[in-house]
mmCIF file of C-alpha atoms and ligand atoms in Angstrom:
data_model
loop_
_atom_site.group_PDB
_atom_site.id
_atom_site.type_symbol
_atom_site.label_atom_id
_atom_site.label_comp_id
_atom_site.label_asym_id
_atom_site.label_seq_id
_atom_site.Cartn_x
_atom_site.Cartn_y
_atom_site.Cartn_z
ATOM 1 C CA UNK A 52 83.274 138.170 78.943
ATOM 2 C CA UNK A 53 86.525 137.235 77.261
ATOM 3 C CA UNK A 54 88.444 134.193 78.153
ATOM 4 C CA UNK A 55 90.897 136.192 80.355
ATOM 5 C CA UNK A 56 88.003 137.537 82.508
ATOM 6 C CA UNK A 57 86.243 134.212 82.819
ATOM 7 C CA UNK A 58 89.593 132.827 84.158
ATOM 8 C CA UNK A 59 89.964 135.724 86.452
ATOM 9 C CA UNK A 60 86.339 135.327 87.742
ATOM 10 C CA UNK A 61 86.750 131.725 88.342
ATOM 11 C CA UNK A 62 89.966 132.309 90.199
ATOM 12 C CA UNK A 63 88.286 134.892 92.267
ATOM 13 C CA UNK A 64 85.481 132.381 92.937
ATOM 14 C CA UNK A 65 87.922 129.666 93.817
ATOM 15 C CA UNK A 66 89.859 131.906 96.288
ATOM 16 C CA UNK A 67 86.684 133.055 97.865
ATOM 17 C CA UNK A 68 85.410 129.539 98.367
ATOM 18 C CA UNK A 69 88.701 128.500 99.894
ATOM 19 C CA UNK A 70 88.672 131.557 102.175
ATOM 20 C CA UNK A 71 85.055 130.717 103.162
ATOM 21 C CA UNK A 72 85.997 127.087 103.814
ATOM 22 C CA UNK A 73 89.080 128.214 105.744
ATOM 23 C CA UNK A 74 86.921 130.450 107.824
ATOM 24 C CA UNK A 75 84.378 127.727 108.431
ATOM 25 C CA UNK A 76 87.153 125.360 109.416
ATOM 26 C CA UNK A 77 88.632 127.871 111.911
ATOM 27 C CA UNK A 78 85.183 128.551 113.262
ATOM 28 C CA UNK A 79 84.323 124.755 113.734
ATOM 29 C CA UNK A 80 87.639 124.316 115.415
ATOM 30 C CA UNK A 81 86.918 127.071 117.726
ATOM 31 C CA UNK A 82 83.393 125.760 118.378
ATOM 32 C CA UNK A 83 84.706 122.327 118.916
ATOM 33 C CA UNK A 84 87.130 123.537 121.576
ATOM 34 C CA UNK A 85 84.538 125.635 123.212
ATOM 35 C CA UNK A 86 82.300 122.455 123.209
ATOM 36 C CA UNK A 87 84.692 120.689 125.298
ATOM 37 C CA UNK A 88 83.201 120.544 128.875
ATOM 38 C CA UNK A 89 85.383 121.523 131.724
ATOM 39 C CA UNK A 90 84.401 118.345 133.580
ATOM 40 C CA UNK A 91 85.843 116.125 130.859
ATOM 41 C CA UNK A 92 89.280 117.645 130.924
ATOM 42 C CA UNK A 93 92.163 115.840 132.684
ATOM 43 C CA UNK A 94 93.523 118.216 135.219
ATOM 44 C CA UNK A 95 97.375 118.341 135.508
ATOM 45 C CA UNK A 96 98.998 120.218 138.267
ATOM 46 C CA UNK A 97 102.668 121.055 137.232
ATOM 47 C CA UNK A 98 105.162 122.466 139.809
ATOM 48 C CA UNK A 99 107.937 123.893 137.804
ATOM 49 C CA UNK A 100 111.402 124.888 139.119
ATOM 50 C CA UNK A 101 111.409 128.555 138.116
ATOM 51 C CA UNK A 102 112.725 130.559 135.171
ATOM 52 C CA UNK A 103 116.280 130.601 136.100
ATOM 53 C CA UNK A 104 117.542 129.718 132.487
ATOM 54 C CA UNK A 105 116.699 129.769 128.924
ATOM 55 C CA UNK A 106 116.441 125.968 129.104
ATOM 56 C CA UNK A 107 113.755 126.288 131.784
ATOM 57 C CA UNK A 108 111.800 128.763 129.732
ATOM 58 C CA UNK A 109 111.710 126.317 126.672
ATOM 59 C CA UNK A 110 110.862 123.512 128.969
ATOM 60 C CA UNK A 111 107.861 125.466 130.418
ATOM 61 C CA UNK A 112 106.735 126.374 126.927
ATOM 62 C CA UNK A 113 106.918 122.672 125.935
ATOM 63 C CA UNK A 114 104.707 121.709 128.823
ATOM 64 C CA UNK A 115 102.307 124.472 128.128
ATOM 65 C CA UNK A 116 102.077 123.615 124.503
ATOM 66 C CA UNK A 117 100.682 120.054 125.039
ATOM 67 C CA UNK A 118 98.542 120.436 128.139
ATOM 68 C CA UNK A 119 95.847 122.411 126.353
ATOM 69 C CA UNK A 120 92.122 122.363 126.265
ATOM 70 C CA UNK A 121 92.280 121.188 122.601
ATOM 71 C CA UNK A 122 94.236 118.212 123.633
ATOM 72 C CA UNK A 123 91.709 117.475 126.564
ATOM 73 C CA UNK A 124 93.649 119.062 129.549
ATOM 74 C CA UNK A 125 93.366 121.784 132.099
ATOM 75 C CA UNK A 126 96.946 122.717 133.241
ATOM 76 C CA UNK A 127 97.617 124.354 136.588
ATOM 77 C CA UNK A 128 101.046 125.874 136.325
ATOM 78 C CA UNK A 129 102.907 126.812 139.370
ATOM 79 C CA UNK A 130 106.335 128.586 139.275
ATOM 80 C CA UNK A 131 108.305 127.726 142.405
ATOM 81 C CA UNK A 132 111.022 130.450 141.852
ATOM 82 C CA UNK A 133 113.732 128.040 142.696
ATOM 83 C CA UNK A 134 112.405 127.134 146.229
ATOM 84 C CA UNK A 135 111.531 123.663 147.266
ATOM 85 C CA UNK A 136 109.195 125.117 149.926
ATOM 86 C CA UNK A 137 107.077 126.704 147.237
ATOM 87 C CA UNK A 138 106.913 123.300 145.388
ATOM 88 C CA UNK A 139 105.578 121.535 148.532
ATOM 89 C CA UNK A 140 103.083 124.247 149.028
ATOM 90 C CA UNK A 141 101.947 123.840 145.214
ATOM 91 C CA UNK A 142 101.780 120.017 145.513
ATOM 92 C CA UNK A 143 99.562 120.322 148.606
ATOM 93 C CA UNK A 144 97.159 122.704 146.956
ATOM 94 C CA UNK A 145 97.119 120.392 143.737
ATOM 95 C CA UNK A 146 95.920 117.564 146.121
ATOM 96 C CA UNK A 147 93.232 119.988 147.656
ATOM 97 C CA UNK A 148 92.068 120.764 144.099
ATOM 98 C CA UNK A 149 91.790 116.985 143.415
ATOM 99 C CA UNK A 150 93.882 117.173 140.290
ATOM 100 C CA UNK A 151 94.215 114.035 138.113
ATOM 101 C CA UNK A 152 97.904 114.063 137.863
ATOM 102 C CA UNK A 153 100.702 115.846 139.548
ATOM 103 C CA UNK A 154 103.821 116.577 137.654
ATOM 104 C CA UNK A 155 106.969 117.803 139.391
ATOM 105 C CA UNK A 156 110.311 119.175 138.154
ATOM 106 C CA UNK A 157 112.138 119.146 141.546
ATOM 107 C CA UNK A 158 114.441 121.985 142.409
ATOM 108 C CA UNK A 159 116.629 119.690 144.475
ATOM 109 C CA UNK A 160 116.591 115.927 145.136
ATOM 110 C CA UNK A 161 116.219 115.639 148.906
ATOM 111 C CA UNK A 162 113.044 116.039 151.074
ATOM 112 C CA UNK A 163 110.245 114.765 149.097
ATOM 113 C CA UNK A 164 109.023 111.744 150.969
ATOM 114 C CA UNK A 165 106.378 113.328 153.068
ATOM 115 C CA UNK A 166 104.589 115.356 150.400
ATOM 116 C CA UNK A 167 104.796 112.625 147.859
ATOM 117 C CA UNK A 168 103.207 110.242 150.496
ATOM 118 C CA UNK A 169 100.414 112.673 150.861
ATOM 119 C CA UNK A 170 99.706 112.675 147.062
ATOM 120 C CA UNK A 171 99.924 108.955 147.196
ATOM 121 C CA UNK A 172 97.432 108.575 150.108
ATOM 122 C CA UNK A 173 94.934 110.574 147.940
ATOM 123 C CA UNK A 174 95.573 108.258 145.059
ATOM 124 C CA UNK A 175 96.890 110.776 142.813
ATOM 125 C CA UNK A 176 99.546 109.539 140.389
ATOM 126 C CA UNK A 177 102.862 111.762 140.377
ATOM 127 C CA UNK A 178 105.245 111.985 137.291
ATOM 128 C CA UNK A 179 108.745 113.398 138.059
ATOM 129 C CA UNK A 180 110.410 115.193 135.069
ATOM 130 C CA UNK A 181 113.801 116.740 134.332
ATOM 131 C CA UNK A 182 115.551 116.486 137.705
ATOM 132 C CA UNK A 183 115.190 113.475 140.019
ATOM 133 C CA UNK A 184 113.925 112.992 143.652
ATOM 134 C CA UNK A 185 115.777 111.150 146.247
ATOM 135 C CA UNK A 186 112.686 109.220 147.469
ATOM 136 C CA UNK A 187 111.286 105.661 147.458
ATOM 137 C CA UNK A 188 110.547 104.846 143.826
ATOM 138 C CA UNK A 189 107.033 103.731 144.795
ATOM 139 C CA UNK A 190 106.215 107.264 145.636
ATOM 140 C CA UNK A 191 106.072 108.228 141.976
ATOM 141 C CA UNK A 192 104.876 106.595 138.704
ATOM 142 C CA UNK A 193 107.850 107.353 136.682
ATOM 143 C CA UNK A 194 110.504 109.752 135.777
ATOM 144 C CA UNK A 195 111.726 111.311 132.485
ATOM 145 C CA UNK A 196 114.831 113.515 131.967
ATOM 146 C CA UNK A 197 118.501 113.510 131.192
ATOM 147 C CA UNK A 198 121.419 111.278 132.450
ATOM 148 C CA UNK A 199 123.200 114.376 134.007
ATOM 149 C CA UNK A 200 126.316 112.316 135.104
ATOM 150 C CA UNK A 201 126.626 110.871 131.455
ATOM 151 C CA UNK A 202 126.446 114.450 130.276
ATOM 152 C CA UNK A 203 129.519 115.470 132.549
ATOM 153 C CA UNK A 204 131.485 112.345 131.353
ATOM 154 C CA UNK A 205 130.966 113.070 127.835
ATOM 155 C CA UNK A 206 132.095 116.652 128.314
ATOM 156 C CA UNK A 207 135.296 115.351 130.177
ATOM 157 C CA UNK A 208 135.992 112.844 127.385
ATOM 158 C CA UNK A 209 135.958 115.780 124.940
ATOM 159 C CA UNK A 210 138.244 117.917 127.237
ATOM 160 C CA UNK A 211 140.582 114.899 127.652
ATOM 161 C CA UNK A 212 140.851 114.511 123.725
ATOM 162 C CA UNK A 213 141.321 118.099 123.203
ATOM 163 C CA UNK A 214 144.208 118.108 125.660
ATOM 164 C CA UNK A 215 145.731 115.074 123.994
ATOM 165 C CA UNK A 216 145.373 116.386 120.464
ATOM 166 C CA UNK A 217 146.811 119.759 121.385
ATOM 167 C CA UNK A 218 149.743 118.426 123.617
ATOM 168 C CA UNK A 219 148.358 120.047 126.701
ATOM 169 C CA UNK A 220 149.556 118.085 129.932
ATOM 170 C CA UNK A 221 146.940 117.103 132.384
ATOM 171 C CA UNK A 222 148.816 118.675 135.320
ATOM 172 C CA UNK A 223 148.710 122.068 133.347
ATOM 173 C CA UNK A 224 144.839 122.081 133.503
ATOM 174 C CA UNK A 225 143.392 124.301 136.112
ATOM 175 C CA UNK A 226 139.581 123.977 136.253
ATOM 176 C CA UNK A 227 136.991 126.303 137.996
ATOM 177 C CA UNK A 228 133.648 124.387 138.342
ATOM 178 C CA UNK A 229 130.759 126.929 138.318
ATOM 179 C CA UNK A 230 128.164 124.571 139.609
ATOM 180 C CA UNK A 231 124.316 124.466 139.200
ATOM 181 C CA UNK A 232 122.046 124.789 141.976
ATOM 182 C CA UNK A 233 123.577 122.769 144.864
ATOM 183 C CA UNK A 234 121.603 119.606 145.397
ATOM 184 C CA UNK A 235 119.893 119.583 141.966
ATOM 185 C CA UNK A 236 120.307 116.384 139.950
ATOM 186 C CA UNK A 237 121.808 118.352 137.097
ATOM 187 C CA UNK A 238 124.365 119.792 139.263
ATOM 188 C CA UNK A 239 125.128 116.481 141.156
ATOM 189 C CA UNK A 240 125.617 114.548 138.074
ATOM 190 C CA UNK A 241 127.688 117.136 135.952
ATOM 191 C CA UNK A 242 129.839 117.758 138.943
ATOM 192 C CA UNK A 243 130.319 114.069 139.659
ATOM 193 C CA UNK A 244 131.323 113.454 136.066
ATOM 194 C CA UNK A 245 133.937 116.174 136.372
ATOM 195 C CA UNK A 246 135.355 115.130 139.711
ATOM 196 C CA UNK A 247 135.782 111.524 138.481
ATOM 197 C CA UNK A 248 137.576 112.570 135.280
ATOM 198 C CA UNK A 249 139.921 115.021 137.134
ATOM 199 C CA UNK A 250 140.810 112.230 139.402
ATOM 200 C CA UNK A 251 141.341 109.801 136.537
ATOM 201 C CA UNK A 252 143.376 112.121 134.290
ATOM 202 C CA UNK A 253 145.098 114.241 136.881
ATOM 203 C CA UNK A 254 143.565 117.679 136.187
ATOM 204 C CA UNK A 255 143.492 120.278 138.943
ATOM 205 C CA UNK A 256 139.946 121.387 140.015
ATOM 206 C CA UNK A 257 140.919 124.515 141.816
ATOM 207 C CA UNK A 258 137.584 125.953 142.706
ATOM 208 C CA UNK A 259 133.990 125.016 142.890
ATOM 209 C CA UNK A 260 131.158 127.309 143.644
ATOM 210 C CA UNK A 261 127.318 127.528 143.270
ATOM 211 C CA UNK A 262 126.383 129.554 140.093
ATOM 212 C CA UNK A 263 122.650 128.780 140.635
ATOM 213 C CA UNK A 264 122.161 128.058 136.896
ATOM 214 C CA UNK A 265 121.899 131.850 136.278
ATOM 215 C CA UNK A 266 123.751 134.374 134.123
ATOM 216 C CA UNK A 267 124.196 136.812 137.064
ATOM 217 C CA UNK A 268 125.629 134.185 139.435
ATOM 218 C CA UNK A 269 127.811 132.825 136.691
ATOM 219 C CA UNK A 270 129.286 136.207 136.254
ATOM 220 C CA UNK A 271 129.617 136.878 140.005
ATOM 221 C CA UNK A 272 131.167 133.516 140.871
ATOM 222 C CA UNK A 273 133.679 133.465 137.925
ATOM 223 C CA UNK A 274 134.763 136.974 138.717
ATOM 224 C CA UNK A 275 135.516 135.986 142.308
ATOM 225 C CA UNK A 276 137.257 132.581 141.267
ATOM 226 C CA UNK A 277 139.425 134.278 138.851
ATOM 227 C CA UNK A 278 140.568 136.898 141.310
ATOM 228 C CA UNK A 279 141.482 134.252 143.823
ATOM 229 C CA UNK A 280 143.075 131.677 141.304
ATOM 230 C CA UNK A 281 144.963 133.310 138.525
ATOM 231 C CA UNK A 282 146.086 129.937 137.073
ATOM 232 C CA UNK A 283 142.325 128.876 136.066
ATOM 233 C CA UNK A 284 142.449 128.082 132.439
ATOM 234 C CA UNK A 285 139.168 126.048 132.032
ATOM 235 C CA UNK A 286 135.706 127.414 133.330
ATOM 236 C CA UNK A 287 133.477 124.279 133.381
ATOM 237 C CA UNK A 288 129.904 125.942 133.538
ATOM 238 C CA UNK A 289 127.108 123.613 134.449
ATOM 239 C CA UNK A 290 124.746 125.422 132.051
ATOM 240 C CA UNK A 291 124.913 128.010 129.232
ATOM 241 C CA UNK A 292 123.467 130.845 131.249
ATOM 242 C CA UNK A 293 126.329 130.555 133.603
ATOM 243 C CA UNK A 294 128.618 130.401 130.661
ATOM 244 C CA UNK A 295 127.348 133.720 129.335
ATOM 245 C CA UNK A 296 128.149 135.258 132.773
ATOM 246 C CA UNK A 297 131.441 133.574 132.832
ATOM 247 C CA UNK A 298 132.559 134.837 129.371
ATOM 248 C CA UNK A 299 131.698 138.315 130.565
ATOM 249 C CA UNK A 300 133.539 138.031 133.774
ATOM 250 C CA UNK A 301 136.601 136.801 132.065
ATOM 251 C CA UNK A 302 136.544 139.624 129.369
ATOM 252 C CA UNK A 303 135.936 142.116 132.279
ATOM 253 C CA UNK A 304 139.073 140.846 134.046
ATOM 254 C CA UNK A 305 140.949 141.709 130.837
ATOM 255 C CA UNK A 306 141.591 138.092 130.016
ATOM 256 C CA UNK A 307 140.746 136.303 126.659
ATOM 257 C CA UNK A 308 138.194 133.570 126.246
ATOM 258 C CA UNK A 309 138.990 130.747 123.815
ATOM 259 C CA UNK A 310 140.369 127.330 123.238
ATOM 260 C CA UNK A 311 144.056 128.225 123.039
ATOM 261 C CA UNK A 312 144.920 127.336 126.400
ATOM 262 C CA UNK A 313 148.627 127.235 125.695
ATOM 263 C CA UNK A 314 148.424 130.743 124.308
ATOM 264 C CA UNK A 315 146.941 132.104 127.564
ATOM 265 C CA UNK A 316 143.211 131.839 126.696
ATOM 266 C CA UNK A 317 140.651 130.663 129.259
ATOM 267 C CA UNK A 318 138.561 127.930 127.862
ATOM 268 C CA UNK A 319 134.616 127.796 128.617
ATOM 269 C CA UNK A 320 132.562 124.703 128.377
ATOM 270 C CA UNK A 321 128.849 124.279 129.136
ATOM 271 C CA UNK A 322 125.651 122.404 128.977
ATOM 272 C CA UNK A 323 122.266 122.827 127.382
ATOM 273 C CA UNK A 324 122.766 124.014 123.820
ATOM 274 C CA UNK A 325 119.111 125.416 123.557
ATOM 275 C CA UNK A 326 119.651 129.193 123.048
ATOM 276 C CA UNK A 327 120.920 129.939 119.649
ATOM 277 C CA UNK A 328 123.409 132.502 121.070
ATOM 278 C CA UNK A 329 125.099 129.619 123.043
ATOM 279 C CA UNK A 330 125.651 127.815 119.690
ATOM 280 C CA UNK A 331 126.850 131.099 118.116
ATOM 281 C CA UNK A 332 129.259 131.291 121.009
ATOM 282 C CA UNK A 333 130.501 127.840 120.054
ATOM 283 C CA UNK A 334 130.969 129.007 116.410
ATOM 284 C CA UNK A 335 132.833 132.082 117.732
ATOM 285 C CA UNK A 336 135.046 129.958 119.912
ATOM 286 C CA UNK A 337 133.844 131.663 123.207
ATOM 287 C CA UNK A 338 132.424 128.314 124.350
ATOM 288 C CA UNK A 339 134.595 125.387 123.256
ATOM 289 C CA UNK A 340 132.130 122.597 123.803
ATOM 290 C CA UNK A 341 128.480 122.269 124.779
ATOM 291 C CA UNK A 342 126.810 119.037 125.804
ATOM 292 C CA UNK A 343 123.305 119.263 124.919
ATOM 293 C CA UNK A 344 120.442 119.011 127.494
ATOM 294 C CA UNK A 345 117.148 118.319 125.888
ATOM 295 C CA UNK A 346 114.266 120.390 127.381
ATOM 296 C CA UNK A 347 111.286 119.157 125.203
ATOM 297 C CA UNK A 348 109.631 117.117 127.945
ATOM 298 C CA UNK A 349 106.066 118.225 127.179
ATOM 299 C CA UNK A 350 105.186 115.520 124.695
ATOM 300 C CA UNK A 351 106.953 112.916 126.693
ATOM 301 C CA UNK A 352 105.080 113.626 129.924
ATOM 302 C CA UNK A 353 101.747 113.733 127.869
ATOM 303 C CA UNK A 354 102.566 110.323 126.280
ATOM 304 C CA UNK A 355 102.994 109.011 129.732
ATOM 305 C CA UNK A 356 99.667 110.391 130.934
ATOM 306 C CA UNK A 357 97.975 108.964 127.964
ATOM 307 C CA UNK A 358 99.386 105.544 128.830
ATOM 308 C CA UNK A 359 98.232 105.826 132.454
ATOM 309 C CA UNK A 360 94.875 106.804 131.293
ATOM 310 C CA UNK A 361 94.684 103.635 129.022
ATOM 311 C CA UNK A 362 95.601 101.461 132.071
ATOM 312 C CA UNK A 363 99.037 100.720 130.626
ATOM 313 C CA UNK A 364 102.252 100.846 132.657
ATOM 314 C CA UNK A 365 104.850 103.463 131.504
ATOM 315 C CA UNK A 366 108.576 102.718 131.634
ATOM 316 C CA UNK A 367 109.736 103.634 135.289
ATOM 317 C CA UNK A 368 112.740 105.709 134.027
ATOM 318 C CA UNK A 369 113.104 107.231 130.552
ATOM 319 C CA UNK A 370 116.294 109.010 129.539
ATOM 320 C CA UNK A 371 116.442 111.275 126.558
ATOM 321 C CA UNK A 372 119.004 111.273 123.736
ATOM 322 C CA UNK A 373 121.394 114.189 123.619
ATOM 323 C CA UNK A 374 123.860 115.624 121.205
ATOM 324 C CA UNK A 375 127.246 117.411 121.617
ATOM 325 C CA UNK A 376 128.360 120.726 119.950
ATOM 326 C CA UNK A 377 131.848 121.985 119.102
ATOM 327 C CA UNK A 378 133.480 123.987 116.420
ATOM 328 C CA UNK A 379 136.728 121.803 116.655
ATOM 329 C CA UNK A 380 137.031 119.407 113.921
ATOM 330 C CA UNK A 381 139.575 117.248 115.643
ATOM 331 C CA UNK A 382 137.179 115.417 117.931
ATOM 332 C CA UNK A 383 134.371 113.664 116.020
ATOM 333 C CA UNK A 384 133.059 111.534 118.832
ATOM 334 C CA UNK A 385 133.812 110.553 122.313
ATOM 335 C CA UNK A 386 133.437 107.225 124.132
ATOM 336 C CA UNK A 387 131.837 106.601 127.391
ATOM 337 C CA UNK A 388 131.346 103.185 128.686
ATOM 338 C CA UNK A 389 132.159 101.723 125.378
ATOM 339 C CA UNK A 390 129.345 103.758 123.678
ATOM 340 C CA UNK A 391 130.330 106.234 120.993
ATOM 341 C CA UNK A 392 128.681 109.625 121.145
ATOM 342 C CA UNK A 393 129.103 111.791 117.908
ATOM 343 C CA UNK A 394 130.066 115.546 118.377
ATOM 344 C CA UNK A 395 128.117 117.756 116.047
ATOM 345 C CA UNK A 396 130.435 120.235 114.265
ATOM 346 C CA UNK A 397 128.764 123.470 114.684
ATOM 347 C CA UNK A 398 128.682 125.828 111.462
ATOM 348 C CA UNK A 399 126.326 128.682 110.642
ATOM 349 C CA UNK A 400 124.158 126.154 108.657
ATOM 350 C CA UNK A 401 123.673 123.866 111.740
ATOM 351 C CA UNK A 402 122.730 126.917 113.888
ATOM 352 C CA UNK A 403 120.294 128.091 111.174
ATOM 353 C CA UNK A 404 118.774 124.727 110.762
ATOM 354 C CA UNK A 405 118.173 124.338 114.496
ATOM 355 C CA UNK A 406 116.644 127.914 114.726
ATOM 356 C CA UNK A 407 114.345 126.852 111.931
ATOM 357 C CA UNK A 408 113.426 123.345 113.598
ATOM 358 C CA UNK A 409 112.731 125.155 116.892
ATOM 359 C CA UNK A 410 110.583 128.030 115.355
ATOM 360 C CA UNK A 411 108.509 125.531 113.483
ATOM 361 C CA UNK A 412 108.211 123.215 116.392
ATOM 362 C CA UNK A 413 109.655 120.496 114.197
ATOM 363 C CA UNK A 414 112.303 118.982 116.369
ATOM 364 C CA UNK A 415 111.510 115.379 115.603
ATOM 365 C CA UNK A 416 109.129 113.198 117.538
ATOM 366 C CA UNK A 417 110.329 114.155 120.952
ATOM 367 C CA UNK A 418 107.913 111.759 122.698
ATOM 368 C CA UNK A 419 109.897 108.914 120.954
ATOM 369 C CA UNK A 420 113.330 110.285 121.570
ATOM 370 C CA UNK A 421 113.955 108.259 124.928
ATOM 371 C CA UNK A 422 115.617 105.284 125.975
HETATM 372 O O1 GYE B 594 120.543 122.380 132.540
HETATM 373 C C1 GYE B 594 119.571 124.417 133.403
HETATM 374 C C2 GYE B 594 118.329 124.465 134.145
HETATM 375 O O2 GYE B 594 117.607 120.822 135.225
HETATM 376 C C3 GYE B 594 118.295 120.094 133.094
HETATM 377 O O3 GYE B 594 118.216 123.348 134.791
HETATM 378 C C4 GYE B 594 118.011 121.262 134.055
HETATM 379 C C5 GYE B 594 118.995 122.382 134.220
HETATM 380 C C6 GYE B 594 119.349 122.950 132.924
HETATM 381 O O4 GYE B 594 118.130 125.655 134.878
HETATM 382 O O5 GYE B 594 119.783 125.261 132.390
#
């Protein structure tokens, strides 16, 4: 054998050994997972809102990805199809199945006392995620989600400075508020933020209607509102899916979408910033500003359950940090209650980086990203 063939043979041996090792590793891992006994698993019943938006689907995936057998959990996932009655049924069935934890992402805030009391009577801890419940705080262990009113206020500060910098008078602003599901915390907070700012700065809110956080409803509602109110020059969509519908409705009505309000364009702003297409719309100036809403609650809820398992007391309310996105350079940050919030300037690079981070599951330590 010459030197070259010895080298090649050695390489082959090395590759084969590595493959064998990797195979053994994978096999061992599979065996380890199948060794986990069903009885040892922590059973989590999760009642999810539905699948009304891209945000929601990413949120469901985030929950599914942590509550796995490998991590020591059995997840019972129930999709409520945007109906609270389905959530109440699901919670009652979780109680019957004697799950260890109940996690609820409530559709709307009101009407939870009775069923949460039933869970409490059975000694099952309840964790509320994303939206909030309007119930006595001793009926649940803790809550983790976004400060929706702050999101609305951040957006309105952005709009205010946009108007100042572009010499647009407050009285010339005519806003259509395409709301989220009425009674959901995300709707209540975002609407409240807008109403307070309109009052403070003198903007006109000419119409408000329920867009149910969906693209189809966002389209339908915007189409109707534009017909009835030809003066509308800002469409405040309470999520990106509604914004996709609104953009189409504006274009179908023969009008132009964009930030040039003085030039006759209709400005669209929205919330979430999860779907890459939404950020692309920011770059293309179809959406002028997005206030981020972070959907990665799976690791946060899992961290809470781990604490409860260890006999620790988790923080009662945990809010997640959130960004803002715009392609406009003139507003670098906004201030709400003396706190400064930077606005990330959207470029193709920023979009590509976010896509890469999301694809690889590397979006920072999400469980830590709370205050
Ligand atoms: O903004 C929207 C979703 O509750 C934060 O619900 C959530 C909202 C989110 O359908 O896209």
